[in-house]
Amino acid sequence: MQYLNLTFTRQLSWVFLIALLLTACGFQLRGSAPLSFTTLNFQGGALSIKKDLKRTLETNNVKIVDSAEDAEMLLELLNESTEKRILSLSGAGLVREFELYYTVNFRTRPQSETLWGRVQTIQIRRDFSYNDKALLGKAEEEAGLYADMRKESVRAILRRLSATNQDKQ
């Protein structure tokens, strides 16, 4: 019985120590972004990031409405593009590394204004090593990198919407 108490005490001590270290380093969960609007309407085409962007905005207590008249803020997703550039070659002329680019353009307009804001561009770049012998695995890695870049662009759009609101206050 005494052995169980000692083991439990040690485990509890470790949990307490880890919790203490996490709070001491400043770690905290990502909270909601301070947005000054509660309703938003999407304008423009259906881009691949639209679904993730909707989910993120709804997590931050923003209601997505179908009508522009019901929205406090309008967000127009203009376009997105991906690009793949050769970064380096081997001595035999085979591709060894690529640069992957993901770019999205958007603009915003509060319902109370008649003019759209300037077009904002988010461009994200990743380096990607390549090997002809692992073609299928590298294709999956490339798709994963593009998915990660889309998620990062959603977070960047949210940061810009938050910064736009702070500029007006």
mmCIF file of C-alpha atoms in Angstrom:
data_model
loop_
_atom_site.group_PDB
_atom_site.id
_atom_site.type_symbol
_atom_site.label_atom_id
_atom_site.label_comp_id
_atom_site.label_asym_id
_atom_site.label_seq_id
_atom_site.Cartn_x
_atom_site.Cartn_y
_atom_site.Cartn_z
ATOM 1 C CA MET A 1 0.000 0.000 0.000
ATOM 2 C CA GLN A 2 2.788 2.371 0.889
ATOM 3 C CA TYR A 3 4.457 1.653 -2.484
ATOM 4 C CA LEU A 4 1.273 2.721 -4.314
ATOM 5 C CA ASN A 5 1.150 5.987 -2.384
ATOM 6 C CA LEU A 6 4.783 6.694 -3.224
ATOM 7 C CA THR A 7 4.222 5.934 -6.935
ATOM 8 C CA PHE A 8 1.114 8.106 -7.030
ATOM 9 C CA THR A 9 2.965 10.940 -5.299
ATOM 10 C CA ARG A 10 5.795 10.737 -7.830
ATOM 11 C CA GLN A 11 3.368 10.783 -10.761
ATOM 12 C CA LEU A 12 1.516 13.723 -9.302
ATOM 13 C CA SER A 13 4.826 15.530 -8.794
ATOM 14 C CA TRP A 14 5.741 14.983 -12.455
ATOM 15 C CA VAL A 15 2.358 16.293 -13.640
ATOM 16 C CA PHE A 16 2.733 19.343 -11.409
ATOM 17 C CA LEU A 17 6.291 19.961 -12.662
ATOM 18 C CA ILE A 18 5.250 19.737 -16.329
ATOM 19 C CA ALA A 19 2.302 22.080 -15.724
ATOM 20 C CA LEU A 20 4.613 24.523 -13.967
ATOM 21 C CA LEU A 21 7.130 24.445 -16.831
ATOM 22 C CA LEU A 22 4.432 25.005 -19.461
ATOM 23 C CA THR A 23 3.024 28.023 -17.661
ATOM 24 C CA ALA A 24 6.480 29.419 -16.951
ATOM 25 C CA CYS A 25 7.430 29.448 -20.639
ATOM 26 C CA GLY A 26 4.360 31.528 -21.530
ATOM 27 C CA PHE A 27 2.519 28.733 -23.319
ATOM 28 C CA GLN A 28 -1.178 29.261 -23.757
ATOM 29 C CA LEU A 29 -3.759 27.927 -26.177
ATOM 30 C CA ARG A 30 -4.582 30.041 -29.185
ATOM 31 C CA GLY A 31 -7.664 32.025 -28.261
ATOM 32 C CA SER A 32 -10.140 33.843 -30.431
ATOM 33 C CA ALA A 33 -9.064 36.839 -32.487
ATOM 34 C CA PRO A 34 -10.378 40.255 -31.401
ATOM 35 C CA LEU A 35 -12.657 41.096 -34.338
ATOM 36 C CA SER A 36 -14.901 44.164 -34.304
ATOM 37 C CA PHE A 37 -17.588 42.594 -36.508
ATOM 38 C CA THR A 38 -19.928 39.697 -35.781
ATOM 39 C CA THR A 39 -21.364 39.008 -39.247
ATOM 40 C CA LEU A 40 -19.500 38.499 -42.519
ATOM 41 C CA ASN A 41 -20.453 37.833 -46.129
ATOM 42 C CA PHE A 42 -18.141 36.174 -48.636
ATOM 43 C CA GLN A 43 -17.897 37.659 -52.095
ATOM 44 C CA GLY A 44 -16.020 36.337 -55.113
ATOM 45 C CA GLY A 45 -15.215 32.834 -56.271
ATOM 46 C CA ALA A 46 -15.051 29.611 -54.336
ATOM 47 C CA LEU A 47 -11.390 29.178 -53.419
ATOM 48 C CA SER A 48 -9.939 26.102 -51.742
ATOM 49 C CA ILE A 49 -9.412 28.007 -48.465
ATOM 50 C CA LYS A 50 -13.012 29.201 -48.169
ATOM 51 C CA LYS A 51 -14.212 26.207 -46.127
ATOM 52 C CA ASP A 52 -11.331 26.469 -43.624
ATOM 53 C CA LEU A 53 -11.742 30.241 -43.441
ATOM 54 C CA LYS A 54 -15.474 29.894 -42.693
ATOM 55 C CA ARG A 55 -14.762 27.359 -39.955
ATOM 56 C CA THR A 56 -12.087 29.577 -38.395
ATOM 57 C CA LEU A 57 -14.313 32.655 -38.454
ATOM 58 C CA GLU A 58 -17.199 30.732 -36.905
ATOM 59 C CA THR A 59 -14.827 29.542 -34.172
ATOM 60 C CA ASN A 60 -14.127 33.228 -33.509
ATOM 61 C CA ASN A 61 -17.866 33.932 -33.057
ATOM 62 C CA VAL A 62 -18.431 35.424 -36.519
ATOM 63 C CA LYS A 63 -21.672 34.441 -38.226
ATOM 64 C CA ILE A 64 -21.423 33.862 -41.983
ATOM 65 C CA VAL A 65 -24.476 35.339 -43.710
ATOM 66 C CA ASP A 66 -25.707 34.860 -47.268
ATOM 67 C CA SER A 67 -26.779 38.437 -47.906
ATOM 68 C CA ALA A 68 -24.356 41.361 -48.159
ATOM 69 C CA GLU A 69 -26.982 43.638 -46.588
ATOM 70 C CA ASP A 70 -27.035 41.541 -43.410
ATOM 71 C CA ALA A 71 -23.250 41.589 -42.964
ATOM 72 C CA GLU A 72 -21.145 44.079 -41.051
ATOM 73 C CA MET A 73 -18.063 43.114 -43.115
ATOM 74 C CA LEU A 74 -17.660 41.897 -46.683
ATOM 75 C CA LEU A 75 -14.700 39.711 -47.623
ATOM 76 C CA GLU A 76 -13.955 39.165 -51.296
ATOM 77 C CA LEU A 77 -11.674 36.256 -52.112
ATOM 78 C CA LEU A 78 -10.227 37.298 -55.465
ATOM 79 C CA ASN A 79 -7.933 34.441 -56.495
ATOM 80 C CA GLU A 80 -5.377 31.923 -55.392
ATOM 81 C CA SER A 81 -2.475 30.307 -57.180
ATOM 82 C CA THR A 82 0.199 27.707 -56.640
ATOM 83 C CA GLU A 83 3.622 27.666 -58.226
ATOM 84 C CA LYS A 84 6.501 25.220 -58.222
ATOM 85 C CA ARG A 85 10.005 26.434 -59.091
ATOM 86 C CA ILE A 86 13.241 24.509 -59.372
ATOM 87 C CA LEU A 87 15.531 25.476 -56.517
ATOM 88 C CA SER A 88 18.563 23.251 -57.161
ATOM 89 C CA LEU A 89 19.874 20.603 -59.540
ATOM 90 C CA SER A 90 22.291 17.734 -59.035
ATOM 91 C CA GLY A 91 25.550 17.433 -60.983
ATOM 92 C CA ALA A 92 23.735 15.159 -63.461
ATOM 93 C CA GLY A 93 21.052 17.792 -64.085
ATOM 94 C CA LEU A 94 18.330 16.122 -61.985
ATOM 95 C CA VAL A 95 16.049 18.231 -59.823
ATOM 96 C CA ARG A 96 16.953 17.977 -56.135
ATOM 97 C CA GLU A 97 14.860 20.770 -54.585
ATOM 98 C CA PHE A 98 11.765 22.761 -55.455
ATOM 99 C CA GLU A 99 10.290 25.958 -54.054
ATOM 100 C CA LEU A 100 6.536 25.762 -53.567
ATOM 101 C CA TYR A 101 4.517 28.977 -53.536
ATOM 102 C CA TYR A 102 0.925 29.530 -52.489
ATOM 103 C CA THR A 103 -0.612 32.965 -53.071
ATOM 104 C CA VAL A 104 -4.068 34.257 -52.178
ATOM 105 C CA ASN A 105 -5.489 37.728 -52.877
ATOM 106 C CA PHE A 106 -8.441 39.241 -51.026
ATOM 107 C CA ARG A 107 -9.971 42.559 -50.019
ATOM 108 C CA THR A 108 -12.438 43.733 -47.424
ATOM 109 C CA ARG A 109 -15.149 46.331 -47.107
ATOM 110 C CA PRO A 110 -17.207 47.310 -44.091
ATOM 111 C CA GLN A 111 -20.932 47.435 -44.902
ATOM 112 C CA SER A 112 -20.988 51.118 -43.934
ATOM 113 C CA GLU A 113 -18.507 52.064 -46.692
ATOM 114 C CA THR A 114 -18.958 52.073 -50.455
ATOM 115 C CA LEU A 115 -15.355 51.505 -51.530
ATOM 116 C CA TRP A 116 -13.394 48.290 -51.174
ATOM 117 C CA GLY A 117 -10.079 48.342 -49.342
ATOM 118 C CA ARG A 118 -6.823 47.689 -51.159
ATOM 119 C CA VAL A 119 -6.117 44.214 -52.460
ATOM 120 C CA GLN A 120 -4.073 42.270 -49.921
ATOM 121 C CA THR A 121 -1.772 39.445 -50.917
ATOM 122 C CA ILE A 122 -0.572 36.583 -48.798
ATOM 123 C CA GLN A 123 2.269 34.540 -50.233
ATOM 124 C CA ILE A 124 3.719 31.534 -48.473
ATOM 125 C CA ARG A 125 6.819 29.637 -49.583
ATOM 126 C CA ARG A 126 8.185 26.231 -48.692
ATOM 127 C CA ASP A 127 11.345 24.404 -49.778
ATOM 128 C CA PHE A 128 10.771 20.850 -50.858
ATOM 129 C CA SER A 129 13.464 18.201 -51.475
ATOM 130 C CA TYR A 130 12.790 15.872 -54.377
ATOM 131 C CA ASN A 131 13.849 12.350 -55.297
ATOM 132 C CA ASP A 132 12.770 10.485 -58.443
ATOM 133 C CA LYS A 133 13.025 7.156 -56.610
ATOM 134 C CA ALA A 134 10.332 8.156 -54.094
ATOM 135 C CA LEU A 135 7.892 9.696 -56.546
ATOM 136 C CA LEU A 136 4.643 8.691 -54.828
ATOM 137 C CA GLY A 137 5.824 9.671 -51.363
ATOM 138 C CA LYS A 138 7.110 13.020 -52.601
ATOM 139 C CA ALA A 139 3.778 13.727 -54.328
ATOM 140 C CA GLU A 140 1.997 13.136 -51.010
ATOM 141 C CA GLU A 141 4.526 15.331 -49.203
ATOM 142 C CA GLU A 142 3.965 18.108 -51.742
ATOM 143 C CA ALA A 143 0.174 17.878 -51.313
ATOM 144 C CA GLY A 144 0.639 18.045 -47.542
ATOM 145 C CA LEU A 145 2.831 21.131 -47.846
ATOM 146 C CA TYR A 146 0.211 22.889 -49.983
ATOM 147 C CA ALA A 147 -2.501 21.993 -47.430
ATOM 148 C CA ASP A 148 -0.316 23.406 -44.640
ATOM 149 C CA MET A 149 0.256 26.598 -46.640
ATOM 150 C CA ARG A 150 -3.518 27.019 -47.122
ATOM 151 C CA LYS A 151 -4.057 26.656 -43.350
ATOM 152 C CA GLU A 152 -1.321 29.191 -42.679
ATOM 153 C CA SER A 153 -2.922 31.627 -45.132
ATOM 154 C CA VAL A 154 -6.248 31.305 -43.274
ATOM 155 C CA ARG A 155 -4.488 32.268 -40.038
ATOM 156 C CA ALA A 156 -2.788 35.189 -41.832
ATOM 157 C CA ILE A 157 -6.136 36.459 -43.157
ATOM 158 C CA LEU A 158 -7.577 36.286 -39.655
ATOM 159 C CA ARG A 159 -4.587 38.226 -38.268
ATOM 160 C CA ARG A 160 -5.048 40.893 -40.930
ATOM 161 C CA LEU A 161 -8.770 41.183 -40.207
ATOM 162 C CA SER A 162 -7.919 41.575 -36.543
ATOM 163 C CA ALA A 163 -5.219 44.180 -37.284
ATOM 164 C CA THR A 164 -7.610 46.127 -39.524
ATOM 165 C CA ASN A 165 -10.058 46.354 -36.647
ATOM 166 C CA GLN A 166 -7.387 47.586 -34.227
ATOM 167 C CA ASP A 167 -6.328 50.320 -36.665
ATOM 168 C CA LYS A 168 -9.873 51.742 -36.641
ATOM 169 C CA GLN A 169 -10.124 51.858 -32.845
#
